[in-house]
Amino acid sequence: MAEGGTKTSFDIATVGGLAIGFALVIAAIIFGGSPGAFIDIPSVLIVIGGTAAITAVSFALGEFLGSGKVLMRTIFHKSRNPADAALQILQLAEIARKGGVLSLQGHLDSLQSEEYLWKGLSLVVDGTPPEEVEAIMRKDMNATIGRHQKGANIMKKAGDVAPAMGLIGTLIGLVQMLGNLDDPSSIGPSMAVALLTTFYGAVLANMVFMPLAGKLERNSSDEELLNSVYMVGAVSIGRQENPRRLEMLINSILPPSKRVSYFD
């Protein structure tokens, strides 16, 4: 049996990318000679507080409060090489081909870390018709994709709202500035403060929310591919098809770099 299952790994690309991006922006501000000019508490409150409030309006309270867990999934991501999963499925198919479907009963305990595969093969061992196994697994997979997409949508919505809140803050600052035109010396500083909200909104949207939404969608796509391999394998085993045919089916859904040659 191929060793290893789905593992939770620390995504250095997400954390490193965010850290480097913010480090470059902060370095540019410091080298400009006036870092204090980029700090304004009212602007921070408008952009961060406003973005959180308006994003919450667009979703159920539970979905919004669960966005913290969504963010953690971009940093600690469960993943597995689909080629390894394909080899594991082919080995299981060969065992079932030689000893019958019930021979997989002794292997189910070792598949606990692969919940989706374990569920599919448990249905097969219990004698569930292959068509019903496929329908159940597909519904399960679609539900998982929907949950992941909802998390990505929260990040996308925040990415859309943040620049708008920045613009609203800028307009507030401009109105206040125009109310004090009798003091020309205050126009420059007031304009700088007004523009800070636009800066904060652009940074949050383009350096935090939109990249995280893209990472969530990418992770969801990887999990969908892995689950597709498991589903095709479980259904093929349930139909007691030739493992060589299963290999061709699996390779048809894997990207070229991940295709396997188990029987060659």
PDB file of C-alpha atoms in Angstrom:
ATOM      1  CA  MET A   1       0.000   0.000   0.000  1.00  0.00           C
ATOM      2  CA  ALA A   2       1.193   3.506  -0.822  1.00  0.00           C
ATOM      3  CA  GLU A   3       2.076   5.251   2.419  1.00  0.00           C
ATOM      4  CA  GLY A   4       0.964   8.599   3.644  1.00  0.00           C
ATOM      5  CA  GLY A   5      -2.346  10.384   3.551  1.00  0.00           C
ATOM      6  CA  THR A   6      -3.680  13.894   3.563  1.00  0.00           C
ATOM      7  CA  LYS A   7      -1.345  16.020   5.683  1.00  0.00           C
ATOM      8  CA  THR A   8      -1.768  19.475   7.155  1.00  0.00           C
ATOM      9  CA  SER A   9       1.169  21.576   6.024  1.00  0.00           C
ATOM     10  CA  PHE A  10       2.263  25.137   6.746  1.00  0.00           C
ATOM     11  CA  ASP A  11       1.897  27.202   3.569  1.00  0.00           C
ATOM     12  CA  ILE A  12       5.093  29.245   3.512  1.00  0.00           C
ATOM     13  CA  ALA A  13       4.108  30.852   0.188  1.00  0.00           C
ATOM     14  CA  THR A  14       1.074  32.566   1.762  1.00  0.00           C
ATOM     15  CA  VAL A  15       2.818  33.805   4.893  1.00  0.00           C
ATOM     16  CA  GLY A  16       6.082  34.622   3.119  1.00  0.00           C
ATOM     17  CA  GLY A  17       4.345  36.459   0.291  1.00  0.00           C
ATOM     18  CA  LEU A  18       2.298  38.615   2.658  1.00  0.00           C
ATOM     19  CA  ALA A  19       5.341  39.338   4.830  1.00  0.00           C
ATOM     20  CA  ILE A  20       7.540  40.336   1.899  1.00  0.00           C
ATOM     21  CA  GLY A  21       4.802  42.440   0.311  1.00  0.00           C
ATOM     22  CA  PHE A  22       4.169  44.418   3.486  1.00  0.00           C
ATOM     23  CA  ALA A  23       7.911  44.681   4.175  1.00  0.00           C
ATOM     24  CA  LEU A  24       8.460  46.304   0.778  1.00  0.00           C
ATOM     25  CA  VAL A  25       5.649  48.805   1.318  1.00  0.00           C
ATOM     26  CA  ILE A  26       6.891  49.653   4.811  1.00  0.00           C
ATOM     27  CA  ALA A  27      10.459  50.022   3.519  1.00  0.00           C
ATOM     28  CA  ALA A  28       9.302  52.428   0.821  1.00  0.00           C
ATOM     29  CA  ILE A  29       7.452  54.484   3.434  1.00  0.00           C
ATOM     30  CA  ILE A  30      10.449  54.594   5.783  1.00  0.00           C
ATOM     31  CA  PHE A  31      12.907  55.483   3.021  1.00  0.00           C
ATOM     32  CA  GLY A  32      10.538  58.289   2.004  1.00  0.00           C
ATOM     33  CA  GLY A  33      11.405  59.968   5.283  1.00  0.00           C
ATOM     34  CA  SER A  34       7.955  60.476   6.825  1.00  0.00           C
ATOM     35  CA  PRO A  35       6.502  57.202   8.176  1.00  0.00           C
ATOM     36  CA  GLY A  36       4.403  59.068  10.738  1.00  0.00           C
ATOM     37  CA  ALA A  37       2.396  60.682   7.937  1.00  0.00           C
ATOM     38  CA  PHE A  38       0.997  57.255   7.010  1.00  0.00           C
ATOM     39  CA  ILE A  39      -0.597  56.655  10.408  1.00  0.00           C
ATOM     40  CA  ASP A  40      -4.094  57.990  10.991  1.00  0.00           C
ATOM     41  CA  ILE A  41      -6.426  56.234  13.452  1.00  0.00           C
ATOM     42  CA  PRO A  42      -9.735  57.591  12.044  1.00  0.00           C
ATOM     43  CA  SER A  43      -8.740  56.356   8.590  1.00  0.00           C
ATOM     44  CA  VAL A  44      -7.933  52.921   9.988  1.00  0.00           C
ATOM     45  CA  LEU A  45     -11.305  52.774  11.725  1.00  0.00           C
ATOM     46  CA  ILE A  46     -13.196  53.770   8.599  1.00  0.00           C
ATOM     47  CA  VAL A  47     -11.478  51.242   6.336  1.00  0.00           C
ATOM     48  CA  ILE A  48     -11.138  48.217   8.625  1.00  0.00           C
ATOM     49  CA  GLY A  49     -14.325  48.741  10.630  1.00  0.00           C
ATOM     50  CA  GLY A  50     -16.344  49.732   7.582  1.00  0.00           C
ATOM     51  CA  THR A  51     -15.072  46.806   5.515  1.00  0.00           C
ATOM     52  CA  ALA A  52     -15.915  44.337   8.281  1.00  0.00           C
ATOM     53  CA  ALA A  53     -19.385  45.828   8.813  1.00  0.00           C
ATOM     54  CA  ILE A  54     -20.399  45.932   5.137  1.00  0.00           C
ATOM     55  CA  THR A  55     -18.987  42.470   4.446  1.00  0.00           C
ATOM     56  CA  ALA A  56     -21.028  41.138   7.372  1.00  0.00           C
ATOM     57  CA  VAL A  57     -24.166  42.615   5.804  1.00  0.00           C
ATOM     58  CA  SER A  58     -23.622  40.460   2.700  1.00  0.00           C
ATOM     59  CA  PHE A  59     -23.442  37.123   4.548  1.00  0.00           C
ATOM     60  CA  ALA A  60     -25.062  35.283   7.428  1.00  0.00           C
ATOM     61  CA  LEU A  61     -23.544  36.053  10.811  1.00  0.00           C
ATOM     62  CA  GLY A  62     -22.237  32.508  11.227  1.00  0.00           C
ATOM     63  CA  GLU A  63     -20.561  32.605   7.826  1.00  0.00           C
ATOM     64  CA  PHE A  64     -18.905  35.923   8.575  1.00  0.00           C
ATOM     65  CA  LEU A  65     -17.719  34.890  12.049  1.00  0.00           C
ATOM     66  CA  GLY A  66     -16.310  31.708  10.533  1.00  0.00           C
ATOM     67  CA  SER A  67     -14.100  33.692   8.182  1.00  0.00           C
ATOM     68  CA  GLY A  68     -11.269  33.402  10.710  1.00  0.00           C
ATOM     69  CA  LYS A  69     -11.212  29.649  10.185  1.00  0.00           C
ATOM     70  CA  VAL A  70     -11.243  30.279   6.448  1.00  0.00           C
ATOM     71  CA  LEU A  71      -8.110  32.392   6.773  1.00  0.00           C
ATOM     72  CA  MET A  72      -6.391  29.679   8.776  1.00  0.00           C
ATOM     73  CA  ARG A  73      -7.043  27.203   5.947  1.00  0.00           C
ATOM     74  CA  THR A  74      -4.851  29.305   3.670  1.00  0.00           C
ATOM     75  CA  ILE A  75      -1.961  29.027   6.139  1.00  0.00           C
ATOM     76  CA  PHE A  76      -2.444  25.456   7.363  1.00  0.00           C
ATOM     77  CA  HIS A  77      -3.609  23.605   4.280  1.00  0.00           C
ATOM     78  CA  LYS A  78      -4.500  19.928   4.060  1.00  0.00           C
ATOM     79  CA  SER A  79      -3.001  18.489   0.909  1.00  0.00           C
ATOM     80  CA  ARG A  80      -1.811  15.320  -0.750  1.00  0.00           C
ATOM     81  CA  ASN A  81      -0.075  14.556  -4.018  1.00  0.00           C
ATOM     82  CA  PRO A  82      -2.830  13.257  -6.355  1.00  0.00           C
ATOM     83  CA  ALA A  83      -0.317  10.880  -7.956  1.00  0.00           C
ATOM     84  CA  ASP A  84       0.224   9.188  -4.591  1.00  0.00           C
ATOM     85  CA  ALA A  85      -3.536   8.996  -4.114  1.00  0.00           C
ATOM     86  CA  ALA A  86      -3.879   7.423  -7.563  1.00  0.00           C
ATOM     87  CA  LEU A  87      -1.305   4.750  -6.720  1.00  0.00           C
ATOM     88  CA  GLN A  88      -3.094   3.990  -3.464  1.00  0.00           C
ATOM     89  CA  ILE A  89      -6.415   3.598  -5.284  1.00  0.00           C
ATOM     90  CA  LEU A  90      -4.879   1.296  -7.888  1.00  0.00           C
ATOM     91  CA  GLN A  91      -3.364  -0.880  -5.160  1.00  0.00           C
ATOM     92  CA  LEU A  92      -6.757  -1.118  -3.460  1.00  0.00           C
ATOM     93  CA  ALA A  93      -8.389  -1.941  -6.790  1.00  0.00           C
ATOM     94  CA  GLU A  94      -5.901  -4.742  -7.352  1.00  0.00           C
ATOM     95  CA  ILE A  95      -6.593  -6.147  -3.876  1.00  0.00           C
ATOM     96  CA  ALA A  96     -10.340  -6.060  -4.561  1.00  0.00           C
ATOM     97  CA  ARG A  97      -9.835  -7.646  -7.973  1.00  0.00           C
ATOM     98  CA  LYS A  98      -7.972 -10.605  -6.487  1.00  0.00           C
ATOM     99  CA  GLY A  99      -9.815 -11.103  -3.208  1.00  0.00           C
ATOM    100  CA  GLY A 100     -13.190  -9.520  -3.833  1.00  0.00           C
ATOM    101  CA  VAL A 101     -14.642  -6.260  -2.546  1.00  0.00           C
ATOM    102  CA  LEU A 102     -15.013  -7.623   0.998  1.00  0.00           C
ATOM    103  CA  SER A 103     -11.226  -8.070   1.169  1.00  0.00           C
ATOM    104  CA  LEU A 104     -11.008  -4.276   1.543  1.00  0.00           C
ATOM    105  CA  GLN A 105     -12.686  -4.499   4.950  1.00  0.00           C
ATOM    106  CA  GLY A 106      -9.321  -5.010   6.620  1.00  0.00           C
ATOM    107  CA  HIS A 107      -7.867  -1.907   4.963  1.00  0.00           C
ATOM    108  CA  LEU A 108     -10.568   0.580   5.966  1.00  0.00           C
ATOM    109  CA  ASP A 109      -9.004   1.376   9.347  1.00  0.00           C
ATOM    110  CA  SER A 110      -5.802   2.516   7.636  1.00  0.00           C
ATOM    111  CA  LEU A 111      -7.820   4.976   5.539  1.00  0.00           C
ATOM    112  CA  GLN A 112      -9.248   6.984   8.446  1.00  0.00           C
ATOM    113  CA  SER A 113      -7.104  10.005   7.530  1.00  0.00           C
ATOM    114  CA  GLU A 114      -8.703   9.992   4.058  1.00  0.00           C
ATOM    115  CA  GLU A 115     -12.277  10.612   5.170  1.00  0.00           C
ATOM    116  CA  TYR A 116     -13.687  10.992   1.661  1.00  0.00           C
ATOM    117  CA  LEU A 117     -12.051   7.801   0.374  1.00  0.00           C
ATOM    118  CA  TRP A 118     -12.953   5.923   3.550  1.00  0.00           C
ATOM    119  CA  LYS A 119     -16.601   6.905   3.137  1.00  0.00           C
ATOM    120  CA  GLY A 120     -16.695   5.793  -0.504  1.00  0.00           C
ATOM    121  CA  LEU A 121     -15.030   2.433   0.096  1.00  0.00           C
ATOM    122  CA  SER A 122     -17.189   1.814   3.178  1.00  0.00           C
ATOM    123  CA  LEU A 123     -20.254   2.180   0.981  1.00  0.00           C
ATOM    124  CA  VAL A 124     -18.747  -0.217  -1.551  1.00  0.00           C
ATOM    125  CA  VAL A 125     -17.899  -2.819   1.097  1.00  0.00           C
ATOM    126  CA  ASP A 126     -21.442  -2.522   2.512  1.00  0.00           C
ATOM    127  CA  GLY A 127     -22.805  -3.520  -0.896  1.00  0.00           C
ATOM    128  CA  THR A 128     -24.143  -0.131  -1.997  1.00  0.00           C
ATOM    129  CA  PRO A 129     -24.759  -0.073  -5.789  1.00  0.00           C
ATOM    130  CA  PRO A 130     -21.961   1.765  -7.668  1.00  0.00           C
ATOM    131  CA  GLU A 131     -24.395   4.318  -9.102  1.00  0.00           C
ATOM    132  CA  GLU A 132     -25.577   5.210  -5.606  1.00  0.00           C
ATOM    133  CA  VAL A 133     -21.980   5.395  -4.345  1.00  0.00           C
ATOM    134  CA  GLU A 134     -21.144   7.838  -7.128  1.00  0.00           C
ATOM    135  CA  ALA A 135     -24.229   9.966  -6.406  1.00  0.00           C
ATOM    136  CA  ILE A 136     -23.462  10.161  -2.675  1.00  0.00           C
ATOM    137  CA  MET A 137     -19.797  10.974  -3.194  1.00  0.00           C
ATOM    138  CA  ARG A 138     -20.570  13.585  -5.830  1.00  0.00           C
ATOM    139  CA  LYS A 139     -23.076  15.330  -3.549  1.00  0.00           C
ATOM    140  CA  ASP A 140     -20.522  15.286  -0.750  1.00  0.00           C
ATOM    141  CA  MET A 141     -17.846  16.726  -3.025  1.00  0.00           C
ATOM    142  CA  ASN A 142     -20.164  19.457  -4.354  1.00  0.00           C
ATOM    143  CA  ALA A 143     -21.111  20.422  -0.789  1.00  0.00           C
ATOM    144  CA  THR A 144     -17.423  20.741   0.110  1.00  0.00           C
ATOM    145  CA  ILE A 145     -16.747  22.860  -2.973  1.00  0.00           C
ATOM    146  CA  GLY A 146     -19.689  25.083  -2.029  1.00  0.00           C
ATOM    147  CA  ARG A 147     -18.316  25.665   1.473  1.00  0.00           C
ATOM    148  CA  HIS A 148     -14.901  26.539   0.114  1.00  0.00           C
ATOM    149  CA  GLN A 149     -16.391  28.880  -2.479  1.00  0.00           C
ATOM    150  CA  LYS A 150     -18.379  30.651   0.224  1.00  0.00           C
ATOM    151  CA  GLY A 151     -15.151  31.329   2.124  1.00  0.00           C
ATOM    152  CA  ALA A 152     -13.515  32.677  -1.027  1.00  0.00           C
ATOM    153  CA  ASN A 153     -16.580  34.846  -1.672  1.00  0.00           C
ATOM    154  CA  ILE A 154     -16.219  36.436   1.767  1.00  0.00           C
ATOM    155  CA  MET A 155     -12.629  37.396   0.962  1.00  0.00           C
ATOM    156  CA  LYS A 156     -13.647  38.674  -2.489  1.00  0.00           C
ATOM    157  CA  LYS A 157     -16.429  40.772  -1.008  1.00  0.00           C
ATOM    158  CA  ALA A 158     -14.032  42.276   1.521  1.00  0.00           C
ATOM    159  CA  GLY A 159     -11.645  42.977  -1.357  1.00  0.00           C
ATOM    160  CA  ASP A 160     -14.400  44.835  -3.198  1.00  0.00           C
ATOM    161  CA  VAL A 161     -15.556  46.777  -0.138  1.00  0.00           C
ATOM    162  CA  ALA A 162     -12.158  47.906   1.191  1.00  0.00           C
ATOM    163  CA  PRO A 163     -11.319  50.298  -1.703  1.00  0.00           C
ATOM    164  CA  ALA A 164     -14.874  51.687  -1.564  1.00  0.00           C
ATOM    165  CA  MET A 165     -14.546  52.381   2.142  1.00  0.00           C
ATOM    166  CA  GLY A 166     -11.205  54.019   1.408  1.00  0.00           C
ATOM    167  CA  LEU A 167     -12.894  56.283  -1.116  1.00  0.00           C
ATOM    168  CA  ILE A 168     -15.657  57.144   1.352  1.00  0.00           C
ATOM    169  CA  GLY A 169     -13.033  58.076   3.933  1.00  0.00           C
ATOM    170  CA  THR A 170     -11.246  60.217   1.363  1.00  0.00           C
ATOM    171  CA  LEU A 171     -14.472  62.053   0.522  1.00  0.00           C
ATOM    172  CA  ILE A 172     -15.102  62.702   4.216  1.00  0.00           C
ATOM    173  CA  GLY A 173     -11.593  64.110   4.542  1.00  0.00           C
ATOM    174  CA  LEU A 174     -12.012  66.314   1.457  1.00  0.00           C
ATOM    175  CA  VAL A 175     -15.283  67.742   2.742  1.00  0.00           C
ATOM    176  CA  GLN A 176     -13.622  68.589   6.039  1.00  0.00           C
ATOM    177  CA  MET A 177     -10.675  70.102   4.205  1.00  0.00           C
ATOM    178  CA  LEU A 178     -12.871  72.262   2.000  1.00  0.00           C
ATOM    179  CA  GLY A 179     -14.593  73.545   5.123  1.00  0.00           C
ATOM    180  CA  ASN A 180     -11.272  75.003   6.283  1.00  0.00           C
ATOM    181  CA  LEU A 181     -10.094  76.771   3.124  1.00  0.00           C
ATOM    182  CA  ASP A 182      -9.709  79.958   5.099  1.00  0.00           C
ATOM    183  CA  ASP A 183      -6.511  78.405   6.483  1.00  0.00           C
ATOM    184  CA  PRO A 184      -4.272  77.640   3.454  1.00  0.00           C
ATOM    185  CA  SER A 185      -1.580  76.073   5.649  1.00  0.00           C
ATOM    186  CA  SER A 186      -3.926  73.229   6.624  1.00  0.00           C
ATOM    187  CA  ILE A 187      -4.814  72.220   3.066  1.00  0.00           C
ATOM    188  CA  GLY A 188      -1.703  70.090   2.438  1.00  0.00           C
ATOM    189  CA  PRO A 189      -1.823  68.054   5.667  1.00  0.00           C
ATOM    190  CA  SER A 190      -5.591  67.640   5.400  1.00  0.00           C
ATOM    191  CA  MET A 191      -5.295  66.348   1.822  1.00  0.00           C
ATOM    192  CA  ALA A 192      -2.625  63.845   2.899  1.00  0.00           C
ATOM    193  CA  VAL A 193      -4.832  62.513   5.689  1.00  0.00           C
ATOM    194  CA  ALA A 194      -7.810  62.295   3.329  1.00  0.00           C
ATOM    195  CA  LEU A 195      -5.841  60.185   0.862  1.00  0.00           C
ATOM    196  CA  LEU A 196      -4.699  57.757   3.559  1.00  0.00           C
ATOM    197  CA  THR A 197      -8.042  55.954   3.592  1.00  0.00           C
ATOM    198  CA  THR A 198      -7.709  55.250  -0.127  1.00  0.00           C
ATOM    199  CA  PHE A 199      -4.204  53.940   0.539  1.00  0.00           C
ATOM    200  CA  TYR A 200      -5.389  51.668   3.355  1.00  0.00           C
ATOM    201  CA  GLY A 201      -8.266  50.336   1.253  1.00  0.00           C
ATOM    202  CA  ALA A 202      -6.027  49.604  -1.738  1.00  0.00           C
ATOM    203  CA  VAL A 203      -3.462  47.820   0.442  1.00  0.00           C
ATOM    204  CA  LEU A 204      -6.034  45.623   2.176  1.00  0.00           C
ATOM    205  CA  ALA A 205      -7.834  44.712  -1.043  1.00  0.00           C
ATOM    206  CA  ASN A 206      -4.836  44.014  -3.268  1.00  0.00           C
ATOM    207  CA  MET A 207      -2.355  42.683  -0.735  1.00  0.00           C
ATOM    208  CA  VAL A 208      -4.606  40.725   1.636  1.00  0.00           C
ATOM    209  CA  PHE A 209      -8.195  39.940   0.659  1.00  0.00           C
ATOM    210  CA  MET A 210      -7.931  39.238  -3.084  1.00  0.00           C
ATOM    211  CA  PRO A 211      -4.739  37.116  -2.821  1.00  0.00           C
ATOM    212  CA  LEU A 212      -6.292  35.087   0.011  1.00  0.00           C
ATOM    213  CA  ALA A 213      -9.442  34.557  -2.047  1.00  0.00           C
ATOM    214  CA  GLY A 214      -7.299  33.294  -4.911  1.00  0.00           C
ATOM    215  CA  LYS A 215      -5.422  30.939  -2.591  1.00  0.00           C
ATOM    216  CA  LEU A 216      -8.687  29.538  -1.207  1.00  0.00           C
ATOM    217  CA  GLU A 217      -9.947  28.850  -4.720  1.00  0.00           C
ATOM    218  CA  ARG A 218      -6.661  27.197  -5.645  1.00  0.00           C
ATOM    219  CA  ASN A 219      -6.754  24.979  -2.545  1.00  0.00           C
ATOM    220  CA  SER A 220     -10.367  24.073  -3.290  1.00  0.00           C
ATOM    221  CA  SER A 221      -9.413  23.111  -6.849  1.00  0.00           C
ATOM    222  CA  ASP A 222      -6.634  20.842  -5.548  1.00  0.00           C
ATOM    223  CA  GLU A 223      -9.019  19.130  -3.120  1.00  0.00           C
ATOM    224  CA  GLU A 224     -11.611  18.703  -5.864  1.00  0.00           C
ATOM    225  CA  LEU A 225      -9.038  16.943  -8.050  1.00  0.00           C
ATOM    226  CA  LEU A 226      -8.015  14.648  -5.192  1.00  0.00           C
ATOM    227  CA  ASN A 227     -11.627  13.797  -4.367  1.00  0.00           C
ATOM    228  CA  SER A 228     -12.356  13.139  -8.037  1.00  0.00           C
ATOM    229  CA  VAL A 229      -9.594  10.531  -8.030  1.00  0.00           C
ATOM    230  CA  TYR A 230     -11.086   8.934  -4.922  1.00  0.00           C
ATOM    231  CA  MET A 231     -14.593   8.957  -6.374  1.00  0.00           C
ATOM    232  CA  VAL A 232     -13.571   7.410  -9.691  1.00  0.00           C
ATOM    233  CA  GLY A 233     -11.578   4.766  -7.825  1.00  0.00           C
ATOM    234  CA  ALA A 234     -14.350   3.852  -5.375  1.00  0.00           C
ATOM    235  CA  VAL A 235     -16.962   3.573  -8.119  1.00  0.00           C
ATOM    236  CA  SER A 236     -14.640   1.489 -10.322  1.00  0.00           C
ATOM    237  CA  ILE A 237     -13.885  -0.870  -7.432  1.00  0.00           C
ATOM    238  CA  GLY A 238     -17.595  -1.176  -6.730  1.00  0.00           C
ATOM    239  CA  ARG A 239     -18.164  -2.178 -10.336  1.00  0.00           C
ATOM    240  CA  GLN A 240     -15.262  -4.638 -10.090  1.00  0.00           C
ATOM    241  CA  GLU A 241     -13.669  -3.204 -13.220  1.00  0.00           C
ATOM    242  CA  ASN A 242     -10.195  -4.080 -14.424  1.00  0.00           C
ATOM    243  CA  PRO A 243      -7.615  -1.961 -12.527  1.00  0.00           C
ATOM    244  CA  ARG A 244      -5.907  -1.201 -15.837  1.00  0.00           C
ATOM    245  CA  ARG A 245      -9.066   0.529 -16.997  1.00  0.00           C
ATOM    246  CA  LEU A 246      -9.163   2.408 -13.706  1.00  0.00           C
ATOM    247  CA  GLU A 247      -5.615   3.600 -14.337  1.00  0.00           C
ATOM    248  CA  MET A 248      -6.701   5.055 -17.676  1.00  0.00           C
ATOM    249  CA  LEU A 249      -9.725   6.736 -16.077  1.00  0.00           C
ATOM    250  CA  ILE A 250      -7.625   8.298 -13.335  1.00  0.00           C
ATOM    251  CA  ASN A 251      -4.976   9.518 -15.780  1.00  0.00           C
ATOM    252  CA  SER A 252      -7.709  11.154 -17.837  1.00  0.00           C
ATOM    253  CA  ILE A 253      -8.491  13.536 -14.960  1.00  0.00           C
ATOM    254  CA  LEU A 254      -4.956  14.062 -13.670  1.00  0.00           C
ATOM    255  CA  PRO A 255      -2.728  16.793 -15.136  1.00  0.00           C
ATOM    256  CA  PRO A 256       0.075  15.407 -17.363  1.00  0.00           C
ATOM    257  CA  SER A 257       2.745  15.958 -14.698  1.00  0.00           C
ATOM    258  CA  LYS A 258       0.791  13.882 -12.155  1.00  0.00           C
ATOM    259  CA  ARG A 259      -0.169  10.879 -14.298  1.00  0.00           C
ATOM    260  CA  VAL A 260       0.867   7.432 -13.093  1.00  0.00           C
ATOM    261  CA  SER A 261       2.102   4.222 -14.727  1.00  0.00           C
ATOM    262  CA  TYR A 262       1.270   1.577 -12.164  1.00  0.00           C
ATOM    263  CA  PHE A 263       1.103  -1.444 -14.486  1.00  0.00           C
ATOM    264  CA  ASP A 264       3.996  -0.567 -16.822  1.00  0.00           C
TER     265      ASP A 264
END
